[in-house]
XYZ file of C-alpha atoms in Angstrom:
362
model
C 0.000 0.000 0.000
C 1.507 3.416 -1.007
C 0.560 7.018 -0.564
C -1.396 6.864 -3.799
C -4.127 4.862 -2.002
C -4.717 7.711 0.446
C -4.830 10.615 -1.978
C -8.004 9.689 -3.718
C -6.490 8.797 -7.077
C -8.512 6.523 -9.288
C -7.615 2.852 -9.114
C -6.273 1.229 -12.227
C -7.988 -1.799 -13.753
C -6.968 -5.041 -12.035
C -5.685 -6.618 -15.237
C -3.253 -3.729 -15.830
C -1.978 -3.949 -12.294
C -1.025 -7.561 -12.684
C 1.016 -6.870 -15.784
C 3.247 -4.169 -14.240
C 6.439 -5.317 -12.453
C 7.103 -4.215 -8.874
C 9.031 -0.991 -8.368
C 10.439 -0.285 -4.884
C 7.757 -1.463 -2.431
C 4.682 -0.306 -4.359
C 2.816 -2.145 -7.115
C 2.659 0.221 -10.045
C -0.243 -0.375 -12.471
C 0.495 -0.500 -16.159
C -0.326 2.706 -17.928
C -0.526 4.227 -21.283
C 2.748 5.609 -22.586
C 3.560 8.879 -20.952
C 5.211 11.554 -23.028
C 8.769 12.322 -22.077
C 8.931 15.415 -19.858
C 10.546 18.450 -21.265
C 13.909 18.864 -19.550
C 15.832 22.133 -19.572
C 19.253 21.915 -21.139
C 21.842 21.113 -18.468
C 25.026 21.777 -20.401
C 24.987 25.486 -19.646
C 23.021 25.450 -16.392
C 24.967 26.475 -13.297
C 25.759 23.718 -10.834
C 23.880 25.528 -8.091
C 20.547 25.015 -9.895
C 20.853 21.265 -9.636
C 21.867 21.263 -6.013
C 18.405 22.598 -5.172
C 16.801 19.369 -6.300
C 18.361 17.378 -3.475
C 15.755 16.266 -0.909
C 15.512 18.741 1.903
C 16.283 21.779 -0.317
C 14.224 24.086 -2.551
C 12.805 22.443 -5.629
C 14.067 23.182 -9.099
C 11.658 25.489 -10.912
C 9.244 23.523 -13.039
C 9.317 20.428 -10.823
C 7.015 19.226 -8.045
C 7.981 19.895 -4.470
C 10.150 17.233 -2.942
C 8.954 15.493 0.248
C 10.628 16.738 3.380
C 10.017 20.444 2.684
C 7.065 20.813 5.020
C 4.217 20.059 2.565
C 2.491 16.807 1.689
C 3.011 15.295 -1.722
C 0.682 16.735 -4.349
C -2.112 14.411 -5.371
C -2.486 13.607 -9.053
C -5.107 15.606 -10.919
C -8.466 13.903 -11.217
C -8.722 12.184 -14.502
C -4.987 12.011 -15.052
C -3.730 8.853 -16.634
C -2.940 6.001 -14.290
C 0.714 6.149 -15.307
C 1.026 9.679 -14.007
C -0.513 8.642 -10.694
C 1.963 5.809 -10.436
C 4.766 8.192 -11.316
C 3.725 10.553 -8.544
C 3.607 7.653 -6.109
C 7.089 6.532 -7.141
C 8.404 10.093 -6.815
C 7.049 10.191 -3.246
C 8.844 6.957 -2.406
C 12.151 7.722 -4.177
C 12.508 11.193 -5.671
C 15.770 10.411 -7.458
C 14.428 7.195 -8.979
C 11.305 8.951 -10.230
C 13.161 12.087 -11.337
C 16.477 11.047 -12.839
C 17.256 14.659 -13.669
C 17.538 15.751 -10.051
C 21.113 16.544 -8.910
C 22.556 13.573 -6.977
C 24.438 13.880 -3.774
C 28.205 14.275 -4.095
C 29.525 10.703 -4.230
C 32.501 9.442 -2.300
C 35.725 8.853 -4.173
C 35.440 5.781 -6.416
C 36.893 2.618 -5.043
C 39.360 2.448 -7.894
C 40.623 5.916 -7.026
C 40.867 4.941 -3.380
C 42.916 1.943 -4.367
C 45.138 4.165 -6.481
C 45.678 6.608 -3.612
C 46.400 3.727 -1.230
C 48.893 2.248 -3.677
C 50.639 5.594 -4.037
C 50.828 6.036 -0.275
C 52.259 2.555 0.235
C 54.748 3.081 -2.598
C 55.954 6.315 -1.022
C 56.208 4.611 2.372
C 58.228 1.745 0.911
C 60.631 4.181 -0.763
C 61.092 6.123 2.473
C 61.733 2.988 4.517
C 64.107 1.682 1.855
C 66.115 4.901 1.946
C 66.200 4.921 5.745
C 67.106 1.241 5.821
C 69.949 1.800 3.377
C 71.210 4.709 5.472
C 70.990 2.632 8.651
C 72.760 -0.323 7.007
C 75.520 2.032 5.805
C 75.877 3.595 9.247
C 76.043 0.183 10.966
C 78.707 -1.043 8.512
C 80.934 2.075 8.627
C 81.579 3.072 12.286
C 84.296 1.663 14.477
C 83.535 -1.893 15.477
C 82.364 -1.237 18.991
C 79.323 -2.935 20.433
C 76.195 -1.614 18.752
C 73.131 -1.603 21.056
C 70.828 -4.447 20.127
C 73.329 -6.078 17.799
C 76.288 -8.326 18.425
C 79.576 -7.177 16.914
C 81.918 -9.843 15.685
C 85.318 -9.662 17.402
C 88.009 -8.278 15.097
C 91.008 -8.929 17.345
C 91.366 -5.497 18.890
C 92.792 -5.176 22.369
C 90.980 -3.867 25.438
C 92.784 -0.662 26.374
C 91.814 1.310 29.476
C 90.022 4.609 28.982
C 92.431 7.344 27.975
C 92.947 10.121 30.522
C 93.780 13.691 29.581
C 97.213 14.703 30.867
C 97.428 17.369 33.552
C 98.867 20.671 32.366
C 100.791 23.187 34.472
C 98.819 26.267 35.487
C 98.390 28.630 32.549
C 99.826 26.212 29.974
C 98.067 25.859 26.643
C 97.162 22.568 25.038
C 99.154 21.581 21.931
C 98.118 23.303 18.695
C 95.874 25.850 20.428
C 95.811 29.411 19.102
C 98.427 30.441 21.646
C 100.441 27.230 21.138
C 100.524 26.664 17.394
C 103.961 25.037 17.539
C 102.414 22.090 19.384
C 104.552 22.189 22.521
C 103.515 19.500 25.032
C 103.731 21.005 28.511
C 102.395 17.898 30.255
C 104.726 15.329 31.746
C 105.943 12.971 29.026
C 104.949 9.875 30.994
C 101.319 11.066 30.999
C 101.407 10.992 27.206
C 102.455 7.331 27.045
C 99.772 4.837 25.991
C 98.836 2.469 28.862
C 99.115 -1.280 28.209
C 95.975 -3.235 27.256
C 94.166 -5.654 29.546
C 95.718 -9.117 29.780
C 99.211 -8.000 28.774
C 102.403 -8.394 30.755
C 105.236 -5.854 31.043
C 108.133 -6.309 28.635
C 111.042 -7.248 30.850
C 113.556 -6.856 28.024
C 113.173 -3.071 27.908
C 115.843 -1.178 29.855
C 113.975 1.560 31.693
C 115.270 4.078 34.173
C 113.238 5.727 36.919
C 109.868 7.064 35.767
C 110.163 4.993 32.584
C 112.945 7.169 31.236
C 114.943 5.578 28.410
C 118.580 6.456 27.831
C 119.855 7.171 24.338
C 121.929 3.989 24.323
C 118.951 1.856 25.363
C 116.789 3.381 22.632
C 119.442 2.781 19.969
C 119.393 -0.975 20.670
C 116.261 -1.054 18.464
C 118.430 -0.131 15.437
C 121.262 -1.771 13.554
C 124.630 -1.214 15.217
C 125.850 0.613 12.133
C 123.334 3.399 12.766
C 124.220 4.202 16.372
C 126.983 6.719 15.760
C 125.070 8.880 13.285
C 121.955 8.856 15.399
C 123.860 9.890 18.526
C 125.262 12.885 16.692
C 121.849 13.846 15.454
C 120.384 13.716 18.948
C 123.140 15.949 20.228
C 122.812 18.494 17.427
C 119.067 18.527 16.903
C 117.841 19.279 20.385
C 116.707 15.947 21.862
C 115.565 16.576 25.438
C 114.151 13.314 26.775
C 113.021 9.784 25.857
C 110.457 7.718 27.762
C 109.184 4.270 26.891
C 106.773 1.493 27.796
C 106.486 -2.094 26.579
C 104.243 -5.142 26.985
C 103.536 -8.572 25.561
C 100.009 -9.813 24.814
C 98.820 -13.442 25.052
C 99.035 -13.873 21.267
C 102.796 -13.324 21.475
C 102.863 -9.765 20.100
C 105.590 -7.643 21.649
C 104.910 -3.885 21.701
C 107.296 -1.022 22.526
C 106.243 2.619 22.534
C 108.849 5.401 22.715
C 108.237 9.140 23.042
C 111.055 11.494 22.059
C 110.737 15.142 23.136
C 112.704 17.830 21.300
C 113.175 21.552 21.925
C 110.572 22.373 19.261
C 108.643 21.025 16.325
C 111.364 22.076 13.874
C 113.892 19.896 15.689
C 111.446 17.016 15.891
C 110.899 17.134 12.135
C 114.599 16.449 11.534
C 114.492 13.078 13.309
C 115.319 10.391 10.731
C 114.911 7.339 12.899
C 111.301 6.697 11.910
C 110.743 6.499 8.169
C 110.786 3.994 5.326
C 114.606 4.077 5.261
C 115.106 3.328 8.942
C 117.437 0.453 9.741
C 115.537 -1.427 12.422
C 117.379 -4.319 13.963
C 116.147 -7.609 12.555
C 114.200 -5.946 9.703
C 116.416 -5.744 6.638
C 113.744 -4.128 4.436
C 110.756 -1.951 5.258
C 107.953 -0.542 3.132
C 104.681 1.296 3.478
C 101.867 -0.527 5.254
C 99.260 -0.605 2.477
C 96.586 -1.957 4.797
C 96.670 1.393 6.616
C 95.568 3.288 3.505
C 92.838 0.741 2.856
C 91.579 0.962 6.438
C 91.402 4.773 6.323
C 89.492 4.793 3.031
C 86.998 2.189 4.264
C 85.957 4.036 7.414
C 84.988 7.564 8.379
C 87.998 7.848 10.682
C 89.204 11.207 12.024
C 92.055 12.906 10.221
C 95.328 11.481 11.525
C 97.896 14.065 10.519
C 101.551 13.239 11.009
C 100.975 9.454 11.095
C 102.958 7.020 8.922
C 102.917 3.228 9.125
C 105.504 0.797 7.805
C 106.092 -2.938 7.881
C 108.900 -5.361 7.280
C 108.855 -6.645 3.712
C 110.115 -9.873 2.178
C 112.270 -11.604 2.975
C 110.822 -11.796 6.488
C 112.508 -13.951 9.123
C 110.806 -15.804 11.962
C 109.269 -12.582 13.243
C 107.639 -9.738 11.366
C 108.010 -6.134 12.489
C 105.638 -3.203 12.002
C 106.478 0.429 12.771
C 104.230 3.371 13.535
C 105.595 6.924 13.373
C 103.690 9.861 14.891
C 104.946 13.438 14.647
C 103.077 15.792 16.967
C 104.681 19.153 17.582
C 107.787 18.785 19.703
C 107.216 15.034 20.298
C 107.882 12.052 18.034
C 106.312 8.678 18.928
C 107.844 5.442 17.683
C 105.530 2.390 17.981
C 107.151 -0.996 17.348
C 105.383 -4.348 17.208
C 106.959 -7.733 16.504
C 105.385 -11.171 16.404
C 106.331 -14.629 15.238
C 104.810 -15.187 11.842
C 102.887 -11.958 11.216
C 101.811 -8.914 13.230
C 98.021 -8.614 13.376
C 96.751 -5.565 11.516
C 93.867 -4.419 13.729
C 95.647 -4.180 17.107
C 98.622 -2.527 15.439
C 96.447 0.195 13.881
C 94.512 0.512 17.129
C 97.676 1.082 19.154
C 98.933 3.801 16.792
C 95.582 5.621 16.722
C 95.253 5.668 20.511
C 98.785 6.943 20.974
C 98.067 9.685 18.458
C 94.973 10.698 20.400
C 96.971 11.056 23.609
C 99.389 13.385 21.890
C 96.507 15.556 20.698
């Protein structure tokens, strides 16, 4: 039963009613063909005119009032064809179905467009995460191999040195290479600048040390071929050598390390020292050459600039033990780092020892 039964419209013949299919919830009787309504051209009509046809708004001029505007649906004119009555009833039930020319509500974005937007968002997210992941992977691979939180770091053979301690300076003294100490004079006690031994090592009993780890010139020269002693003694006397200190240890893997610090009267004197270069005549090492692994290690990591550092190693023919030499020139001080080991000196702890000694010298 629809609103048409309460408006007083004439009932259609029973046989016509049976022939008409059901529309919505009302049974619409068959009717004579209804002429197509005259529809104003929409191509040039403003959009606002069609918004008024939405239920709950003012009706478009020339159309019946839409239910929901405060007035009851208009009853069909007496004597109007049954099809018009059915059309009015259908319009009351579903205005948009009965009047296809009314402006529809603004639809939501099509599902295909939603899928497209979602795909674009996920693609952008994947690209962002890929870039971040690549950056993270690069950062994890490049830094020094210390323990990374949440990840286990494979041991690379480095030694466990104690934390380095800044040397104590006399009152009013400037640190090396400061604006008021550009010559790099080290005013701290020389022993404070010596690298401490790593954990698990034992002192090297073969080193001849005086009080406060002072090393005499003769004791230091025992590291060189006997043929070099005379010339080096003259150089020390003429080029302003002030003091030598040293420290040595042996690690469980059999590596023997000796670190010597030579203090001169100034950086110009220190630069003349010829006992630490590729042409040095180290005892037991007939031939020396550049340590190529040092250049490779520096290029593979974002290490700090290590100015004044040169590394050498004993080249073939190598005897039972191999020797590696680290030379550090820092202002008025020259550091000589020597490591020997049966077979071959391990690369990582050798580089580590040189870098830490360089850091202590500033």
